[in-house]
Every structure is written in structure tokens, then in C-alpha cells.
Amino acid sequence: MFSIPLNPKLSPDQFDYFLNFLKKYKHLIYDVYFTSRIPPFTQDAMGDIFNESQFDLINDNAFIIPKITGIPLSATFNNIEVPPTEENLTLLITHFKKLYDKGVRIVTIPHTLWMLTGRFQKAYPDVMVKNTILRNTQRANEVIKQVEAGFHYINFDRDLMRDEDTLKRMQDVKKYCKDKLGVDVKYSLLANEGCWGNCPVQDEHFLYNNTRSKGNQPTYFQTAISYFSCPKWEEQDPAYHWRIANFPPFRDEWDRLLGYIDVVKMHGRESVSRLFETMKIIEKFDRGDEILYTDYENFIRDNQFAQKRVDVWKTTIRNCKFDCWDCNVCDKITMKNNEKVMLDAVKNALVKSNNEESKLSQTVLDIPGLTSHKVKHFINNMCEVPDCKYLEVGVYQGAMFASALQGNNIIANAVDNWSDTHNVPMRDVDINAENQDTKQVFLKNIRPYTGGKSVTITDSDSAESLSKIPVKSNVVLYDGEHTEEAHFDFLTKYNSKIDNTFCL
């Protein structure tokens, strides 16, 4: 049923907890796959650096599992960057004996060429061999050729979780392998890695990990260039969480997918928190819960998605093949929900601001500006909208920007050239602005409220400066020149930086 990872970074207490979990849910667990570093595999797609003493400790911890639980171990060698040479195959066969003598009878081997030689199978005829998910197996003929080469267990490319046509076709392949090749091949899909569906840089990510050789070399997601992949997509795409290549959170969808595969591969080999998420999913599955992801339960509650739209998404993605350019169901569910959420947020903010209720302190209310207490309360309440990304063009000395920041978990972007040293109100009032450098006053006024927030300040509104604004905003305040032409120019210039659903 479930193939689950052993995380090599567990503390002793966490490892004991993991062992007790395995004993309790043994009836649901197919095997435990573990990081094993033996020549020629001193690195793999996980990317972590271990020394030789750590290699031995990792293996020793793994060997405890079958003794205590009776659950089989599966050794993972998935570095496809290791050259598929005869010499490296000899190294693997030689050093695998240590694992074999400890009872390991399942192994992931990354090279079909090695399997075609038959040497590993001859040395270890009773070992089940898995392919690696890094080979992106998606087609029927690929499965047949891999089984002919000697693989017993096929890890499909994760994208097949949204390709029911191909999963159905794979049932014909399974029958062919049994009838014609005499192999009862097992199928597996990775369920909860949390990666972008049909990720265009997935192979490059794994290439980086597979070739990382120094402990002081940053892991992939600690490099600056990685921002342009998953972190940027998550930050900028409102539909990100609907697009990721995870099994849907619903128990009936897992049951449906289990009609096509034999084993659900679970994630968590490099992340302790992801391993504990895996364990929680299995607990909920065993209980018969309808929703298997705790995070999804919170996500739905916080964002108030209508069930009928969730149902449409659920049935559509079964065969969407991650063709997001053509499908758009993830965009639609997000946009429709955002419209309702935004309208509700506006109504709520108006009511509360009319009563002068918000999270604002008197200090912020006293910051001078061309505004009022009620408007400050309003913007503070508006920025409570889920996933708020705030853009203010024309911030002056920060009265409204500070109001948006205080007490809110937001991404905030300020744009001004601070060319006006003194704003003149259109009505006869004195705003008591500070007679100092306007930008420095702005920075002073917002500084107490920026902690823990992503705040971008752009000292210009030129076309080049727009590229510095990292996200599309859904709460927007324009306080520049107030003419029809200026408003039109603003919306035209900033269109690419404003979300499809927004409050202006």
C-alpha cells in the first residue's frame, strides 16, 4: 500500500516515534525506503552531504527496522548522473553485498543499461529491483522495455496522477507483462512531494542535488537562482496550491488511484516535517477520514471555497494531464473564490472602519497624511484578506502604508519618487506633515511594522522599476495625480502587477 521513507536526520526520540508508528501501521506499509550511500553512489537526488561514519549510522538505523517491525527495507540509489559504466556496476554489485547480508531485498537502480547486462540479477536473483522516478516513466512502451530489462517495480512519473487515460492503458501493460514476460510488475506513484505539476525545471533541480559535493555548498532552495522556479510560482500564482503534483486530499481519490497502482510512494526522505506529514496522512487513511491532508482542511476553512467548485476541480483534474495552458480549472476555482472573498472582505472592512475598529495603534492613527482615521481603519481591515499582497503607489510619509502593515501578514510594495516635498490637500485642512526629508520620514514611520514581512520599496515608477515589484497585488491604493488620464495611465502601466481579482 504505502512505501514510506526513513529520514536520515531524525533525532533519537523522533526515530523511536517512527518505529512505533511503523509497528502500529505495519498492515498498510509495503516497504521503508532509505538513503544508502555505497560506492559508486556517494550522492543522490536528495542532495545531502554525509561522511563515511554517517553512511554507516544511516545504514545501521535502517537495519533496525525489519528486525523490530518485520517491514522490508528498500535501498535507494537514484543518482542518474553516476555514469552507467561497467566499472561502476561492479562497484555496486560488490558493495551491495553488505546490505544484502543485512536482509535488504529491494533496491532502486537508476540505469536500465546495467539491468540489460543481467549482472546484478545474476549476483542477487532474489532482489526486487525498482526503477527510479527520475527517469520520468510515462509511456506504455517504456514500462515494457524496463520490465524486459529486469525491473520488477515501476515508479511512474508523478504527472500520471492527472492522466487517467494513461493509467488505464498501463493496466493493459500490466497484463501483458504477466502473460508474456512472466513478471507481476508493481506500479507506484509519488503522492505528496509538493512539486509543481509538469515542472519544467525538475530535472535541473535533481541534477543540482545529484552533483552537490561539498557540505558548505548551498542546497538547491538556498541558492538565489532557485527563486525563479517553485518559490516564485508559489509567491505569484494564486492557483499554485491547486496545481501541485500531489494526490488530491480526498480519500475517495486515493482509492480511485489505488485502482491503477499497487503502491503509493510517500515523501519525506530529506524533510523531517514532510515525513511527519506522511505519517499523519497514513493515520487519517487508516481511520477512514474523508480528508487526508490537515493543511487542506485549514486551507478550505480559511478561504471558504464552495464545495461545488471543489467538486468540479476534483473531477476535471483526473485527466487534465497538467495542461494548464488549455484547462484553466485551477485558475477558475481560485478566481471565482477570490471574487467572493474580496467582496466579503470589502463589506467587512467598511462595517468595521465605520465603527473605527481595526488593529491600528494610536501611534499609526496619528501619522499625518491626506487621509482620515476611518480610511486608515479600512485599509488595515482590507489587508486581512487571505494571501494579501498590497501595492501602494504614492506613499508620501507612510500614513496609509503603515496602516496596511500593522498587525497584518502581508506582502507589501511601496512606490514613490518622493519628488513632492509637501503635499497640498484639495480641501482646506492642515495635515501637519513633518518638515524633513520625505522618504526618510516614510521609512521611520513604517519601520516598527515591517518585521517578519516581505516589503519592497521602489524609489521610482519608471518601467524599469516595475520589475522590482515581485508579485501581483490584490489590494491596491493609488494616490498619485488624480485626473482621469493619470488614473488610466496608472492602470495601464501597472496592469502586469495587479491580480485578476483586486480591490482598488
XYZ file of C-alpha atoms in Angstrom:
504
model
C 0.000 0.000 0.000
C 2.445 2.726 1.197
C 6.176 2.945 0.580
C 7.469 5.366 3.184
C 10.896 6.930 3.693
C 13.363 6.740 6.529
C 14.630 10.253 7.092
C 18.363 10.077 7.925
C 18.192 13.242 10.058
C 15.766 12.045 12.740
C 16.722 12.628 16.360
C 16.782 9.547 18.640
C 13.343 10.466 20.025
C 11.955 11.004 16.526
C 13.386 7.679 15.375
C 11.724 5.884 18.297
C 8.429 7.586 17.435
C 8.876 6.494 13.809
C 9.500 2.880 14.854
C 6.351 2.831 16.970
C 4.424 4.288 14.036
C 5.710 1.516 11.765
C 4.642 -1.157 14.228
C 1.152 0.325 14.559
C 0.533 0.741 10.817
C 2.511 -2.221 9.538
C -0.603 -3.570 7.789
C -0.556 -0.548 5.447
C 3.172 -0.366 4.703
C 4.727 -2.042 1.668
C 8.327 -1.137 2.486
C 10.575 1.529 4.012
C 12.951 3.092 1.506
C 16.153 4.613 2.822
C 19.149 6.657 1.768
C 22.109 4.361 1.273
C 25.486 5.696 0.257
C 27.774 2.987 -1.043
C 30.189 3.217 -3.973
C 29.611 4.401 -6.628
C 26.639 6.244 -5.054
C 28.037 8.812 -2.635
C 25.340 11.340 -3.571
C 21.737 11.168 -4.774
C 18.718 13.287 -5.683
C 18.150 14.167 -2.026
C 21.283 16.321 -2.190
C 22.503 15.983 1.406
C 26.193 15.516 2.161
C 27.204 12.684 4.510
C 30.635 11.415 5.541
C 31.579 7.731 5.820
C 30.764 7.452 9.526
C 27.345 8.933 8.804
C 26.880 6.410 5.969
C 27.321 3.590 8.473
C 24.964 5.176 11.023
C 22.255 5.661 8.382
C 22.537 2.036 7.329
C 22.596 0.788 10.932
C 19.394 2.710 11.746
C 17.745 1.238 8.690
C 18.742 -2.315 9.614
C 16.872 -1.964 12.917
C 13.538 -1.531 11.133
C 12.945 -5.043 9.750
C 14.187 -6.608 12.986
C 11.645 -4.712 15.086
C 8.757 -4.352 12.638
C 9.175 -7.050 10.010
C 8.703 -4.415 7.281
C 11.049 -4.857 4.278
C 13.773 -2.312 3.552
C 14.301 -0.768 0.133
C 17.737 0.717 -0.598
C 17.622 3.809 -2.811
C 20.268 4.525 -5.436
C 18.752 7.123 -7.733
C 21.669 9.250 -8.904
C 21.271 9.156 -12.671
C 24.398 11.329 -13.018
C 26.625 8.416 -11.933
C 27.993 7.126 -15.261
C 26.491 3.743 -16.241
C 29.901 2.151 -16.750
C 30.917 -1.463 -16.281
C 33.272 -0.372 -13.506
C 30.538 1.415 -11.566
C 28.216 -1.573 -11.944
C 30.954 -3.767 -10.490
C 31.304 -1.375 -7.550
C 27.553 -1.528 -6.879
C 27.433 -5.322 -7.045
C 30.442 -5.588 -4.726
C 29.299 -3.102 -2.094
C 25.612 -4.066 -2.177
C 26.574 -7.373 -0.533
C 26.854 -5.562 2.800
C 23.198 -4.538 2.516
C 22.156 -7.907 1.135
C 23.745 -9.729 4.065
C 21.701 -7.492 6.391
C 18.490 -8.610 4.723
C 17.863 -5.913 2.088
C 15.887 -7.492 -0.759
C 14.513 -4.411 -2.537
C 16.636 -1.826 -4.347
C 16.246 1.173 -6.654
C 18.725 1.130 -9.546
C 18.922 4.169 -11.851
C 20.277 2.641 -15.073
C 18.395 0.376 -17.475
C 21.702 -0.354 -19.229
C 23.002 -2.075 -16.109
C 19.871 -4.191 -15.900
C 20.235 -5.195 -19.555
C 23.603 -6.795 -18.746
C 21.898 -9.152 -16.285
C 24.879 -8.958 -13.950
C 23.044 -7.572 -10.921
C 20.208 -10.090 -11.289
C 22.718 -12.940 -11.538
C 24.512 -11.795 -8.370
C 21.268 -11.206 -6.441
C 18.487 -13.253 -8.052
C 16.025 -12.802 -5.169
C 16.228 -8.991 -5.022
C 13.279 -6.928 -6.297
C 14.532 -4.054 -8.447
C 12.742 -0.715 -8.779
C 13.391 1.890 -11.420
C 13.815 5.480 -10.290
C 11.179 8.176 -10.550
C 13.902 10.395 -12.016
C 13.550 8.512 -15.311
C 10.107 10.111 -15.783
C 8.420 6.911 -16.987
C 5.144 7.866 -18.671
C 4.591 5.625 -21.704
C 3.467 2.036 -22.072
C 6.430 1.027 -24.221
C 8.836 2.436 -21.606
C 7.339 0.171 -18.950
C 7.585 -2.906 -21.168
C 11.221 -2.223 -22.035
C 12.111 -1.662 -18.380
C 10.406 -4.899 -17.337
C 12.160 -6.748 -20.164
C 15.449 -5.354 -18.829
C 14.766 -6.824 -15.391
C 12.855 -4.250 -13.349
C 10.064 -5.649 -11.175
C 8.631 -2.376 -9.893
C 7.943 0.801 -11.878
C 7.867 4.251 -10.332
C 5.730 6.271 -12.714
C 6.357 9.929 -13.362
C 4.247 11.766 -10.786
C 2.346 13.655 -13.511
C 0.388 10.487 -14.324
C -1.725 11.158 -11.227
C -3.613 13.551 -13.528
C -3.587 11.341 -16.618
C -6.269 8.712 -16.166
C -6.106 7.765 -19.849
C -2.519 6.590 -19.450
C -3.183 4.904 -16.097
C -5.920 2.868 -17.777
C -3.562 1.980 -20.615
C -0.985 0.807 -18.070
C -3.418 -1.897 -16.935
C -3.091 -3.498 -20.379
C 0.680 -3.284 -19.990
C 0.491 -4.934 -16.572
C -1.459 -7.852 -18.058
C 0.997 -8.114 -20.951
C 3.973 -8.249 -18.577
C 2.354 -11.040 -16.575
C 1.106 -13.073 -19.542
C 4.031 -12.584 -21.941
C 7.003 -11.828 -19.706
C 6.033 -13.724 -16.569
C 6.501 -10.644 -14.374
C 3.810 -9.418 -11.982
C 5.081 -5.858 -12.232
C 4.213 -3.430 -9.451
C 3.240 0.170 -10.150
C 3.869 3.151 -7.883
C 3.099 6.885 -7.863
C 4.654 9.548 -5.630
C 1.832 11.198 -3.680
C 2.959 14.187 -1.638
C 6.238 15.751 -2.712
C 4.515 19.100 -3.217
C 6.203 19.906 -6.528
C 4.723 21.925 -9.364
C 2.834 19.717 -11.811
C 4.781 19.084 -15.016
C 7.639 21.128 -13.585
C 9.889 22.480 -16.358
C 12.995 22.549 -14.127
C 12.504 19.292 -12.222
C 15.399 17.558 -13.995
C 17.663 20.547 -13.370
C 16.754 20.566 -9.674
C 17.712 16.900 -9.379
C 20.858 17.478 -11.432
C 21.936 20.103 -8.900
C 21.283 17.736 -5.978
C 22.908 14.751 -7.657
C 26.135 16.677 -8.243
C 26.318 18.612 -4.966
C 29.626 17.556 -3.426
C 30.571 19.999 -0.658
C 28.851 20.419 2.680
C 29.217 24.205 2.537
C 27.627 24.316 -0.906
C 24.027 25.538 -0.529
C 21.183 23.147 -1.158
C 19.032 23.890 -4.199
C 16.406 26.013 -2.464
C 19.081 28.043 -0.684
C 20.536 29.245 -3.982
C 19.425 32.588 -5.381
C 18.668 31.146 -8.797
C 16.163 28.641 -7.376
C 13.803 31.558 -6.670
C 12.829 31.594 -10.335
C 11.231 28.163 -10.006
C 8.957 26.912 -7.198
C 9.382 29.861 -4.777
C 8.429 32.400 -7.442
C 5.495 30.324 -8.697
C 4.153 29.853 -5.195
C 4.543 33.551 -4.480
C 2.968 34.822 -7.686
C 0.424 32.250 -8.853
C -2.853 32.375 -6.889
C -3.674 28.871 -8.151
C -0.327 27.382 -7.079
C -1.754 25.080 -4.411
C -4.265 23.640 -6.887
C -1.585 22.900 -9.481
C 0.954 20.991 -7.406
C 1.544 17.330 -8.227
C 0.114 15.895 -5.023
C -2.650 13.349 -4.809
C -5.918 15.207 -4.194
C -6.668 15.429 -0.458
C -9.823 13.312 -0.672
C -9.845 9.689 0.473
C -12.051 8.593 -2.436
C -9.481 9.967 -4.903
C -6.716 7.951 -3.254
C -8.926 4.873 -3.509
C -9.520 5.642 -7.194
C -5.783 5.967 -7.899
C -5.093 2.776 -5.958
C -7.263 1.059 -8.546
C -4.458 1.735 -11.040
C -1.324 1.319 -8.906
C -0.068 -1.083 -6.265
C 1.948 1.222 -4.038
C 1.700 4.873 -3.005
C 5.183 6.280 -2.580
C 5.268 8.860 0.216
C 7.722 11.722 0.587
C 9.935 12.818 3.479
C 13.423 11.420 2.982
C 15.072 14.857 3.108
C 12.487 16.769 5.181
C 11.545 15.729 8.708
C 8.382 17.836 8.606
C 7.320 16.182 5.335
C 7.907 12.746 6.878
C 5.594 13.635 9.746
C 3.036 14.854 7.200
C 3.323 11.432 5.542
C 2.713 9.709 8.857
C -0.332 11.886 9.535
C -1.795 11.044 6.122
C -1.435 7.330 6.800
C -3.066 7.722 10.215
C -6.015 9.541 8.642
C -6.228 6.959 5.845
C -6.377 4.146 8.377
C -9.146 5.940 10.288
C -11.167 6.319 7.122
C -11.099 10.133 7.180
C -12.577 11.792 4.104
C -9.836 14.460 4.015
C -6.259 13.204 4.335
C -4.324 16.496 4.451
C -4.619 18.551 7.616
C -3.265 21.588 5.742
C -6.053 21.280 3.193
C -8.692 21.290 5.910
C -7.244 24.565 7.196
C -6.872 25.937 3.656
C -10.531 25.291 2.789
C -11.724 26.714 6.099
C -9.646 29.870 5.795
C -10.513 30.517 2.145
C -14.156 29.369 2.165
C -14.100 27.547 -1.179
C -17.548 26.493 -2.367
C -17.872 22.703 -2.390
C -19.475 22.606 -5.842
C -16.416 24.305 -7.342
C -14.099 21.943 -5.481
C -16.091 19.020 -6.919
C -15.668 20.357 -10.468
C -11.921 20.727 -9.889
C -11.712 17.251 -8.391
C -13.295 15.531 -11.405
C -11.573 17.701 -14.021
C -8.015 17.100 -12.835
C -8.350 13.333 -13.088
C -7.432 13.670 -16.741
C -6.150 17.228 -17.131
C -2.579 15.990 -17.711
C -1.327 19.249 -16.175
C -2.138 21.020 -19.452
C -2.758 24.222 -17.524
C -2.458 26.382 -20.639
C -5.593 24.745 -22.026
C -7.557 23.657 -18.955
C -7.581 26.630 -16.546
C -9.763 24.854 -13.959
C -7.294 25.762 -11.196
C -7.365 29.410 -12.257
C -11.151 29.395 -12.385
C -11.672 27.970 -8.905
C -9.219 30.495 -7.488
C -10.643 33.451 -9.381
C -14.260 32.678 -8.523
C -13.386 32.165 -4.888
C -11.235 35.284 -4.814
C -14.175 37.349 -6.071
C -16.382 36.176 -3.201
C -13.612 36.533 -0.634
C -12.784 40.024 -1.876
C -16.405 41.186 -1.801
C -16.842 39.819 1.711
C -13.601 41.492 2.780
C -14.729 44.868 1.423
C -18.099 44.631 3.179
C -16.469 43.612 6.451
C -13.816 46.328 6.205
C -16.437 49.001 5.553
C -18.517 47.976 8.559
C -15.535 47.820 10.908
C -13.970 51.050 9.684
C -17.292 52.863 10.022
C -17.141 51.820 13.681
C -13.448 52.812 13.742
C -12.417 49.222 14.527
C -9.112 47.694 13.395
C -5.757 46.556 14.712
C -4.268 50.034 14.493
C -2.492 51.633 17.416
C -2.891 55.295 18.254
C 0.666 55.803 17.023
C -0.282 54.800 13.490
C -3.558 56.689 13.626
C -1.552 59.802 14.500
C 0.794 59.576 11.495
C -0.039 62.667 9.401
C -1.359 62.160 5.892
C -4.041 63.106 3.392
C -6.427 60.623 4.934
C -8.614 60.022 7.986
C -8.865 57.553 10.834
C -11.729 55.747 9.110
C -9.747 55.290 5.896
C -6.767 54.010 7.871
C -9.031 51.533 9.660
C -10.441 50.482 6.281
C -7.071 49.726 4.678
C -5.932 47.864 7.795
C -9.057 45.702 7.689
C -8.796 45.151 3.918
C -5.297 43.774 4.346
C -6.732 40.939 6.435
C -7.890 39.343 3.164
C -6.255 35.891 2.768
C -2.944 35.948 0.886
C -2.920 39.741 0.872
C -0.433 41.385 -1.466
C -0.601 45.146 -1.033
C 0.562 47.761 -3.535
C 0.582 51.472 -2.744
C 1.661 53.991 -5.359
C 2.212 57.423 -3.840
C 3.046 56.654 -0.218
C 4.262 60.129 0.870
C 5.210 59.845 4.579
C 3.665 56.414 5.137
C 0.350 57.062 6.898
C -1.550 54.538 4.767
C 1.350 52.143 4.220
C 1.912 51.795 7.966
C -1.844 51.267 8.367
C -1.731 48.397 5.885
C 1.254 46.798 7.618
C 0.317 46.927 11.288
C -0.914 43.564 12.558
C -1.273 42.025 9.086
C 0.636 39.158 7.472
C 1.087 40.646 4.021
C 3.482 41.151 1.142
C 3.705 44.926 0.729
C 5.072 47.064 -2.097
C 5.579 50.830 -1.923
C 6.221 53.014 -4.979
C 7.049 56.731 -4.866
C 9.703 59.064 -6.219
C 9.259 61.433 -3.253
C 9.561 64.411 -5.580
C 6.787 66.282 -3.745
C 8.279 67.522 -0.504
C 4.934 68.878 0.634
C 1.534 67.558 -0.437
C -1.167 70.184 -0.810
C -4.644 68.906 0.083
C -7.565 69.610 -2.245
C -9.536 70.956 0.700
C -8.683 73.442 3.401
C -7.066 71.235 6.048
C -3.619 71.100 7.598
C -2.112 67.604 7.645
C 0.792 68.585 9.949
C 3.357 66.708 7.848
C 6.921 66.556 9.164
C 9.221 69.102 7.528
C 12.112 66.717 6.876
C 13.307 64.510 4.020
C 10.029 62.895 2.973
C 11.460 59.469 2.165
C 13.338 59.287 5.452
C 10.148 60.199 7.318
C 8.344 57.438 5.417
C 10.989 54.873 6.375
C 10.889 55.994 10.004
C 7.095 55.754 10.148
C 6.847 52.231 8.701
C 9.945 50.705 10.322
C 8.197 49.480 13.512
C 5.699 47.469 11.430
C 7.898 45.775 8.817
C 9.258 42.951 10.976
C 8.700 39.493 9.518
C 7.060 40.885 6.380
C 8.168 40.997 2.762
C 8.338 44.720 1.999
C 9.612 46.155 -1.283
C 10.236 49.901 -1.649
C 10.714 51.276 -5.154
C 12.068 54.812 -5.454
C 10.610 55.470 -8.909
C 7.704 54.446 -11.073
C 9.677 54.007 -14.282
C 9.139 50.966 -16.459
C 12.429 49.517 -15.195
C 11.361 49.879 -11.581
C 8.213 47.819 -12.161
C 10.379 44.721 -12.484
C 11.358 45.172 -8.828
C 7.786 44.552 -7.678
C 7.873 40.792 -7.006
C 4.180 39.861 -7.009
C 0.783 40.719 -8.414
C -1.172 42.643 -5.809
C -4.789 42.150 -4.791
C -5.210 45.251 -2.577
C -4.100 48.392 -4.389
C -4.004 52.035 -3.299
C -3.186 54.674 -5.900
C -2.538 58.142 -4.513
C -0.775 59.907 -7.334
C -2.179 62.592 -9.590
C -5.967 62.416 -9.565
C -7.100 63.052 -13.108
C -8.884 60.709 -15.473
C -5.802 60.494 -17.660
C -3.500 59.789 -14.688
C -5.771 57.026 -13.416
C -5.907 55.438 -16.865
C -2.120 55.633 -17.203
C -1.659 54.059 -13.766
C -3.887 51.074 -14.538
C -2.221 50.600 -17.923
C 1.321 50.786 -16.557
C 0.702 48.602 -13.501
C -1.629 46.089 -15.127
C 1.012 43.338 -15.042
C 1.490 43.896 -11.286
C -2.189 43.661 -10.316
C -4.026 40.384 -9.729
C -7.099 39.373 -11.728
C -9.245 39.924 -8.635
C -8.348 43.019 -6.636
C -9.645 45.913 -4.584
C -8.577 49.359 -5.793
